[in-house]
């Protein structure tokens, strides 16, 4: 949520920061701005409501500064507007601040500063930071780092910040607490950004700042401080191709990422299959065979699609390993004073590894002495670090706000976990081999589904005119329906509700009408006839049905059919979800929506 980019070095900073903001725009996109030190100890600020392109169009041609901080916003306090856009300044226009997170005691600090005569220019929580830092300068001879450190001592809440002082254009101060911030270390230049995408075109040498870190950046290097004392943070070399952040021939990131799924699944499997023992090798879990055997329950925590991928994961663990498993939205979990059991394995799921609610749930488990591992996309992210062990997805960066390849890669990671847990217990080698063959078939089968995109596009173009849809499925199809409905809501802005098919007649059947069609997930499993019964009930009430399943003959029962290849029954849900991603994508395109930046949303939700 909110993107931050800062640059200090030898090159003109503005084009570099603008390019970084474009790459970070998926983190928030309601306004954008940047600050550079100007002559006369004042800051020059350019900012606007709207997109980074709107900002770029407003910038004067020749901006030669070699120091700049920039921001792309997802509004928390104050509507998206020019004045509420970051950076924010103190009254004298000397200090500029960009901020990601929430200052929880902003109202109290604002009242205090107002009583002292400060006049606020915006409605944001961030502006208090600029005034407080300026007040520290006024209080005595101190450098920017000290002024920021003292100010942060008065702040409750979360932040990733970058601060510039117009009188000291040779340094930028950044700090983090609960909101991601990384440094990119180049040749006589240092960058800071709220995620890798803004750094990797310049350098692969990256420092993941930790909560409580404050860093001073200069062209020649950086220093990190913690609790006022120096702290050592050595750069790691990240293994990401800059091309991973290029759109290539695809019209949207969501389209690109849907089509990257065969490769993402391939990578998620690489090096993790143990053919000799017909099991999965998951070294990052850090569990001995004895500890693995002692697991009596698996509880999976995440938000949004990560939670839904966790629900699919719970189903896989229970079905394959025969260990009771469930999934729960992370925020619900942390606030209901959960009972933490010593023989339960808690699993936190997150693409970004920065989702505040999920991170807090992890801390709740740890605080009560539970064991929690991560299933995480971003290497070195807060959740990955906090868990200390787990499974990395290796799906590559996901830029579209809507999760697609990460959802699928997470499902595959859980299939591997289920296989691993199952083979330590009673899953037979024959079943292990059967599932391994199924996992290996997934990339090719996903490619096969993607090859039928034209048919899905045509259905989506016709169905996008309905005001809403119901998604139904039983057992293995139920999570597929929930994730399909979330995708449609998120990008096509159509009301979509998911229900277990068995529940339809207990209420939602009242919604059935010719203009509220039903998407029915119908795998060829033991519940197929029951699902066909549901389709018949809908048809008998003049409803329209799109069936997603294995059997082309479903067309005898439904109005439209999307056929996917069969895998092993346990793994079929992974494939059944793919056409529903394309359905949502093409419905959104048909309706003319900004697919990669759905309204009101942002990629990683680092606030409560
Ligand atoms: C899904 O399409 C979402 N944009 C959203 O639900 C997302 O999965 C959720 O916010 C969790 O994010 P995370 O995986 O980065 O923790």
Coordinates of N, CA, C and O in Angstrom, one line a residue, residues 221-339:
X221 N 27.1 5.7 0.0 CA 26.7 4.5 0.9 C 25.6 4.8 1.8 O 24.9 5.8 1.7
X222 N 25.5 3.9 2.8 CA 24.4 4.1 3.8 C 24.8 3.6 5.1 O 25.8 2.8 5.3
X223 N 24.2 4.2 6.2 CA 24.4 3.7 7.5 C 23.0 3.4 8.1 O 22.1 4.1 7.9
X224 N 23.0 2.3 8.8 CA 21.7 1.9 9.5 C 21.9 2.1 11.0 O 22.9 1.7 11.6
X225 N 20.9 2.6 11.6 CA 20.9 2.8 13.1 C 19.6 2.1 13.7 O 18.6 2.0 13.0
X226 N 19.8 1.6 14.9 CA 18.7 1.0 15.6 C 18.8 1.4 17.0 O 19.9 1.3 17.6
X227 N 17.7 1.9 17.6 CA 17.8 2.4 19.0 C 19.0 3.4 19.1 O 19.7 3.4 20.2
X228 N 19.3 4.2 18.1 CA 20.3 5.2 18.2 C 21.7 4.7 18.0 O 22.7 5.4 18.0
X229 N 21.9 3.3 17.9 CA 23.2 2.8 17.8 C 23.4 2.2 16.3 O 22.4 1.7 15.8
X230 N 24.6 2.2 15.8 CA 24.8 1.6 14.4 C 24.4 0.1 14.4 O 24.7 -0.6 15.4
X231 N 23.8 -0.3 13.3 CA 23.5 -1.7 13.1 C 24.0 -2.1 11.8 O 24.0 -1.4 10.8
X232 N 24.5 -3.4 11.7 CA 25.1 -3.9 10.4 C 24.0 -4.5 9.6 O 23.3 -5.4 10.0
X233 N 23.8 -4.0 8.4 CA 22.9 -4.6 7.4 C 23.6 -4.8 6.1 O 23.8 -3.8 5.3
X234 N 24.0 -6.0 5.8 CA 24.8 -6.3 4.6 C 23.9 -6.6 3.4 O 23.0 -7.3 3.6
X235 N 24.2 -6.0 2.3 CA 23.3 -6.2 1.1 C 23.3 -7.7 0.7 O 24.4 -8.3 0.7
X236 N 22.1 -8.2 0.3 CA 22.1 -9.5 -0.3 C 21.9 -9.3 -1.8 O 21.4 -8.3 -2.2
X237 N 22.3 -10.3 -2.6 CA 22.1 -10.2 -4.0 C 20.9 -10.9 -4.4 O 20.8 -12.1 -4.1
X238 N 19.9 -10.2 -4.9 CA 18.6 -10.9 -5.1 C 18.6 -11.5 -6.5 O 19.1 -11.0 -7.4
X239 N 17.8 -12.6 -6.5 CA 17.8 -13.4 -7.8 C 16.5 -13.2 -8.5 O 15.7 -14.0 -8.6
X240 N 16.4 -12.0 -9.1 CA 15.2 -11.7 -9.9 C 15.7 -11.0 -11.2 O 16.5 -10.1 -11.1
X241 N 15.2 -11.5 -12.3 CA 15.5 -10.9 -13.5 C 14.7 -9.6 -13.7 O 13.5 -9.6 -13.5
X242 N 15.4 -8.5 -14.1 CA 14.6 -7.2 -14.3 C 13.4 -7.5 -15.3 O 12.4 -6.9 -15.2
X243 N 13.6 -8.5 -16.3 CA 12.6 -8.8 -17.2 C 11.3 -9.2 -16.6 O 10.2 -9.1 -17.2
X244 N 11.4 -9.8 -15.4 CA 10.2 -10.3 -14.7 C 9.3 -9.1 -14.4 O 8.1 -9.3 -14.2
X245 N 9.8 -7.9 -14.5 CA 8.9 -6.7 -14.3 C 8.6 -6.0 -15.6 O 8.2 -4.8 -15.6
X246 N 8.8 -6.7 -16.7 CA 8.4 -6.1 -18.0 C 7.1 -6.7 -18.5 O 7.0 -8.0 -18.4
X247 N 6.2 -5.9 -19.0 CA 4.9 -6.5 -19.4 C 5.0 -7.3 -20.7 O 4.2 -8.2 -20.9
X248 N 6.0 -7.0 -21.6 CA 6.1 -7.8 -22.8 C 4.9 -7.6 -23.7 O 4.3 -6.5 -23.7
X249 N 4.5 -8.6 -24.4 CA 3.4 -8.4 -25.4 C 2.0 -8.4 -24.8 O 1.0 -8.3 -25.5
X250 N 1.9 -8.6 -23.5 CA 0.6 -8.7 -22.9 C -0.1 -7.4 -22.7 O 0.5 -6.4 -22.4
X251 N -1.5 -7.4 -22.8 CA -2.1 -6.1 -22.7 C -2.2 -5.6 -21.2 O -2.3 -4.5 -20.9
X252 N -2.2 -6.6 -20.3 CA -2.2 -6.3 -18.8 C -1.4 -7.2 -18.1 O -1.1 -8.4 -18.5
X253 N -1.0 -6.8 -16.9 CA -0.2 -7.7 -16.0 C -1.0 -8.9 -15.6 O -0.5 -10.0 -15.5
X254 N -2.3 -8.7 -15.4 CA -3.1 -9.9 -15.0 C -3.1 -10.9 -16.1 O -3.0 -12.1 -15.8
X255 N -3.2 -10.5 -17.3 CA -3.1 -11.4 -18.4 C -1.7 -12.1 -18.5 O -1.6 -13.3 -18.6
X256 N -0.7 -11.3 -18.3 CA 0.7 -11.9 -18.3 C 0.8 -12.9 -17.2 O 1.3 -14.1 -17.4
X257 N 0.3 -12.6 -16.0 CA 0.5 -13.5 -14.9 C -0.4 -14.8 -15.0 O 0.1 -15.8 -14.6
X258 N -1.6 -14.6 -15.6 CA -2.4 -15.8 -15.8 C -1.6 -16.8 -16.7 O -1.5 -18.0 -16.5
X259 N -1.0 -16.2 -17.8 CA -0.2 -17.0 -18.7 C 1.1 -17.5 -18.2 O 1.7 -18.4 -18.8
X260 N 1.6 -16.9 -17.1 CA 2.9 -17.4 -16.6 C 2.6 -18.6 -15.7 O 3.6 -19.1 -15.1
X261 N 1.4 -19.0 -15.5 CA 1.1 -20.1 -14.5 C 1.8 -21.4 -14.8 O 2.3 -22.1 -13.9
X262 N 1.9 -21.9 -16.1 CA 2.6 -23.1 -16.3 C 4.1 -23.0 -15.8 O 4.5 -23.9 -15.1
X263 N 4.7 -21.9 -16.1 CA 6.1 -21.7 -15.6 C 6.2 -21.6 -14.1 O 7.1 -22.1 -13.5
X264 N 5.2 -20.9 -13.5 CA 5.2 -20.7 -12.1 C 5.1 -22.0 -11.3 O 5.7 -22.3 -10.3
X265 N 4.2 -22.9 -11.8 CA 4.0 -24.2 -11.2 C 5.2 -25.0 -11.4 O 5.7 -25.7 -10.4
X266 N 5.8 -25.0 -12.6 CA 7.1 -25.7 -12.8 C 8.1 -25.3 -11.8 O 8.8 -26.1 -11.2
X267 N 8.2 -24.0 -11.5 CA 9.2 -23.5 -10.6 C 8.9 -23.9 -9.2 O 9.8 -24.3 -8.4
X268 N 7.6 -23.9 -8.8 CA 7.2 -24.3 -7.5 C 7.6 -25.7 -7.2 O 7.8 -26.1 -6.1
X269 N 7.6 -26.5 -8.3 CA 7.9 -28.0 -8.1 C 9.4 -28.3 -8.2 O 9.8 -29.3 -7.6
X270 N 10.1 -27.4 -8.8 CA 11.5 -27.7 -9.1 C 12.3 -28.0 -7.8 O 12.3 -27.2 -6.8
X271 N 13.0 -29.1 -7.8 CA 13.9 -29.5 -6.7 C 13.1 -30.0 -5.5 O 13.7 -30.3 -4.4
X272 N 11.8 -30.2 -5.6 CA 11.0 -30.5 -4.4 C 10.4 -31.9 -4.5 O 9.7 -32.3 -3.6
X273 N 10.6 -32.6 -5.6 CA 10.0 -33.9 -5.8 C 11.0 -35.0 -5.5 O 12.1 -34.9 -6.0
X274 N 10.7 -35.9 -4.6 CA 11.6 -37.0 -4.2 C 11.0 -38.3 -4.8 O 10.1 -38.9 -4.2
X275 N 11.5 -38.7 -6.0 CA 10.8 -39.8 -6.7 C 11.1 -41.1 -5.9 O 10.3 -42.0 -5.9
X276 N 12.3 -41.2 -5.3 CA 12.7 -42.4 -4.7 C 11.7 -42.8 -3.6 O 11.3 -44.0 -3.5
X277 N 11.3 -41.8 -2.7 CA 10.4 -42.1 -1.6 C 9.0 -41.6 -1.9 O 8.2 -41.6 -1.0
X278 N 8.8 -41.2 -3.2 CA 7.4 -40.8 -3.6 C 6.9 -39.7 -2.7 O 5.7 -39.8 -2.2
X279 N 7.7 -38.7 -2.4 CA 7.3 -37.7 -1.5 C 7.8 -36.3 -1.9 O 8.4 -36.2 -3.0
X280 N 7.5 -35.3 -1.2 CA 8.0 -34.0 -1.5 C 9.1 -33.6 -0.5 O 9.0 -33.9 0.7
X281 N 10.1 -33.0 -1.0 CA 11.2 -32.5 -0.2 C 11.1 -31.0 0.1 O 11.1 -30.2 -0.8
X282 N 10.8 -30.7 1.3 CA 10.6 -29.3 1.7 C 11.5 -28.9 2.8 O 11.1 -28.7 4.0
X283 N 12.8 -28.7 2.5 CA 13.8 -28.5 3.5 C 13.6 -27.2 4.3 O 13.9 -27.1 5.5
X284 N 13.0 -26.2 3.6 CA 12.8 -24.9 4.3 C 11.8 -25.0 5.5 O 11.7 -24.1 6.3
X285 N 11.1 -26.1 5.6 CA 10.1 -26.2 6.7 C 10.8 -26.3 8.1 O 10.2 -25.9 9.1
X286 N 12.0 -26.9 8.0 CA 12.7 -27.1 9.3 C 12.1 -28.0 10.3 O 12.2 -27.8 11.5
X287 N 11.3 -29.0 9.8 CA 10.7 -30.0 10.7 C 11.4 -31.3 10.6 O 11.5 -31.8 9.4
X288 N 11.7 -31.9 11.7 CA 12.3 -33.3 11.6 C 11.1 -34.3 11.3 O 10.0 -33.9 11.6
X289 N 11.4 -35.5 10.9 CA 10.4 -36.5 10.6 C 9.5 -36.7 11.9 O 8.3 -36.8 11.9
X290 N 10.2 -36.7 13.1 CA 9.5 -36.9 14.3 C 8.5 -35.8 14.6 O 7.3 -36.0 14.9
X291 N 9.0 -34.5 14.4 CA 8.1 -33.4 14.6 C 7.0 -33.4 13.6 O 5.8 -33.0 13.9
X292 N 7.3 -33.8 12.4 CA 6.2 -33.9 11.3 C 5.1 -34.9 11.7 O 4.0 -34.6 11.6
X293 N 5.6 -36.0 12.3 CA 4.6 -37.0 12.7 C 3.7 -36.5 13.8 O 2.6 -37.0 14.0
X294 N 4.3 -35.7 14.6 CA 3.6 -35.2 15.8 C 2.5 -34.2 15.5 O 1.7 -33.8 16.4
X295 N 2.5 -33.7 14.3 CA 1.4 -32.7 14.0 C 0.1 -33.3 14.0 O -0.2 -34.3 13.3
X296 N -0.8 -32.8 14.8 CA -2.2 -33.3 14.9 C -3.2 -32.5 14.1 O -4.4 -32.9 13.9
X297 N -2.9 -31.3 13.8 CA -3.8 -30.4 13.1 C -3.0 -29.3 12.3 O -1.9 -29.0 12.7
X298 N -3.6 -28.9 11.2 CA -3.0 -27.8 10.5 C -4.0 -26.6 10.4 O -5.1 -26.8 10.0
X299 N -3.6 -25.4 10.8 CA -4.4 -24.3 10.7 C -3.7 -23.2 9.8 O -2.6 -22.9 10.0
X300 N -4.4 -22.8 8.7 CA -3.8 -22.0 7.7 C -4.5 -20.5 7.8 O -5.7 -20.4 7.9
X301 N -3.6 -19.5 7.8 CA -4.0 -18.2 8.0 C -3.6 -17.3 6.8 O -2.5 -17.4 6.3
X302 N -4.5 -16.4 6.3 CA -4.1 -15.5 5.2 C -5.3 -14.6 5.0 O -6.3 -14.7 5.7
X303 N -5.2 -13.7 4.0 CA -6.3 -12.8 3.7 C -6.6 -12.9 2.2 O -5.7 -13.1 1.4
X304 N -7.8 -12.6 1.9 CA -8.3 -12.6 0.5 C -8.0 -13.9 -0.3 O -8.3 -15.0 0.2
X305 N -7.3 -13.7 -1.4 CA -7.0 -14.9 -2.2 C -6.0 -15.8 -1.5 O -6.0 -17.0 -1.7
X306 N -5.1 -15.2 -0.6 CA -4.2 -16.1 0.2 C -5.0 -17.0 1.1 O -4.7 -18.1 1.3
X307 N -6.0 -16.4 1.7 CA -6.9 -17.2 2.6 C -7.6 -18.3 1.8 O -7.7 -19.5 2.2
X308 N -8.1 -17.9 0.6 CA -8.8 -18.9 -0.2 C -7.8 -20.0 -0.7 O -8.2 -21.2 -0.7
X309 N -6.6 -19.6 -1.0 CA -5.6 -20.7 -1.4 C -5.4 -21.5 -0.2 O -5.1 -22.7 -0.3
X310 N -5.4 -20.9 1.0 CA -5.3 -21.7 2.2 C -6.4 -22.7 2.5 O -6.2 -23.8 2.9
X311 N -7.6 -22.2 2.1 CA -8.8 -23.2 2.2 C -8.6 -24.4 1.3 O -8.8 -25.5 1.7
X312 N -8.1 -24.1 0.1 CA -7.8 -25.2 -0.8 C -6.6 -26.0 -0.2 O -6.7 -27.3 -0.3
X313 N -5.7 -25.4 0.4 CA -4.6 -26.1 1.0 C -5.1 -27.0 2.2 O -4.6 -28.1 2.3
X314 N -6.0 -26.5 2.9 CA -6.6 -27.3 4.1 C -7.3 -28.5 3.5 O -7.1 -29.6 4.0
X315 N -8.0 -28.3 2.4 CA -8.6 -29.5 1.8 C -7.6 -30.5 1.3 O -7.8 -31.7 1.5
X316 N -6.5 -30.0 0.7 CA -5.5 -31.0 0.2 C -4.8 -31.7 1.4 O -4.6 -32.9 1.3
X317 N -4.5 -31.0 2.5 CA -3.9 -31.6 3.6 C -4.8 -32.7 4.2 O -4.4 -33.8 4.5
X318 N -6.0 -32.3 4.4 CA -6.9 -33.2 5.0 C -7.2 -34.5 4.1 O -7.2 -35.6 4.6
X319 N -7.4 -34.2 2.8 CA -7.7 -35.3 1.9 C -6.4 -36.2 1.7 O -6.6 -37.5 1.7
X320 N -5.3 -35.6 1.5 CA -4.1 -36.4 1.2 C -3.4 -36.9 2.4 O -3.0 -38.1 2.5
X321 N -3.2 -36.1 3.4 CA -2.4 -36.5 4.6 C -3.3 -37.0 5.7 O -2.9 -37.6 6.7
X322 N -4.6 -36.8 5.6 CA -5.6 -37.2 6.6 C -5.3 -36.6 8.0 O -5.4 -37.3 9.0
X323 N -4.9 -35.3 7.9 CA -4.7 -34.6 9.2 C -5.8 -33.5 9.2 O -6.0 -32.8 8.1
X324 N -6.6 -33.4 10.2 CA -7.6 -32.3 10.3 C -7.0 -31.0 9.9 O -5.9 -30.6 10.5
X325 N -7.6 -30.2 9.0 CA -7.0 -28.9 8.6 C -8.1 -27.9 8.3 O -9.2 -28.3 7.8
X326 N -7.8 -26.7 8.6 CA -8.8 -25.6 8.3 C -8.0 -24.4 8.0 O -6.8 -24.2 8.3
X327 N -8.8 -23.4 7.4 CA -8.2 -22.1 7.1 C -9.1 -21.0 7.6 O -10.3 -21.2 7.7
X328 N -8.5 -19.9 8.0 CA -9.3 -18.8 8.6 C -8.7 -17.5 8.1 O -7.5 -17.4 8.0
X329 N -9.5 -16.5 7.9 CA -9.0 -15.2 7.6 C -8.1 -14.7 8.8 O -8.5 -14.8 9.9
X330 N -6.9 -14.2 8.4 CA -5.9 -13.9 9.5 C -6.4 -12.9 10.5 O -6.2 -13.1 11.7
X331 N -7.1 -11.9 10.1 CA -7.6 -10.9 11.0 C -8.6 -11.4 12.0 O -8.6 -11.0 13.2
X332 N -9.5 -12.2 11.5 CA -10.5 -12.8 12.3 C -9.8 -13.7 13.4 O -10.2 -13.6 14.6
X333 N -8.9 -14.4 13.0 CA -8.1 -15.3 13.9 C -7.5 -14.5 15.0 O -7.6 -14.8 16.2
X334 N -6.8 -13.4 14.7 CA -6.0 -12.8 15.7 C -6.9 -12.1 16.7 O -6.5 -11.8 17.8
X335 N -8.1 -11.7 16.3 CA -8.9 -10.9 17.2 C -9.9 -11.8 18.0 O -10.6 -11.3 18.9
X336 N -9.9 -13.1 17.8 CA -10.8 -13.9 18.6 C -10.1 -14.7 19.7 O -10.7 -15.7 20.2
X337 N -9.0 -14.2 20.1 CA -8.3 -14.8 21.2 C -8.2 -16.4 21.0 O -8.7 -17.1 21.8
X338 N -7.5 -16.8 19.9 CA -7.5 -18.2 19.5 C -6.8 -19.1 20.5 O -5.8 -18.6 21.1
X339 N -7.3 -20.3 20.6 CA -6.5 -21.3 21.4 C -5.4 -21.8 20.5 O -5.6 -22.3 19.4

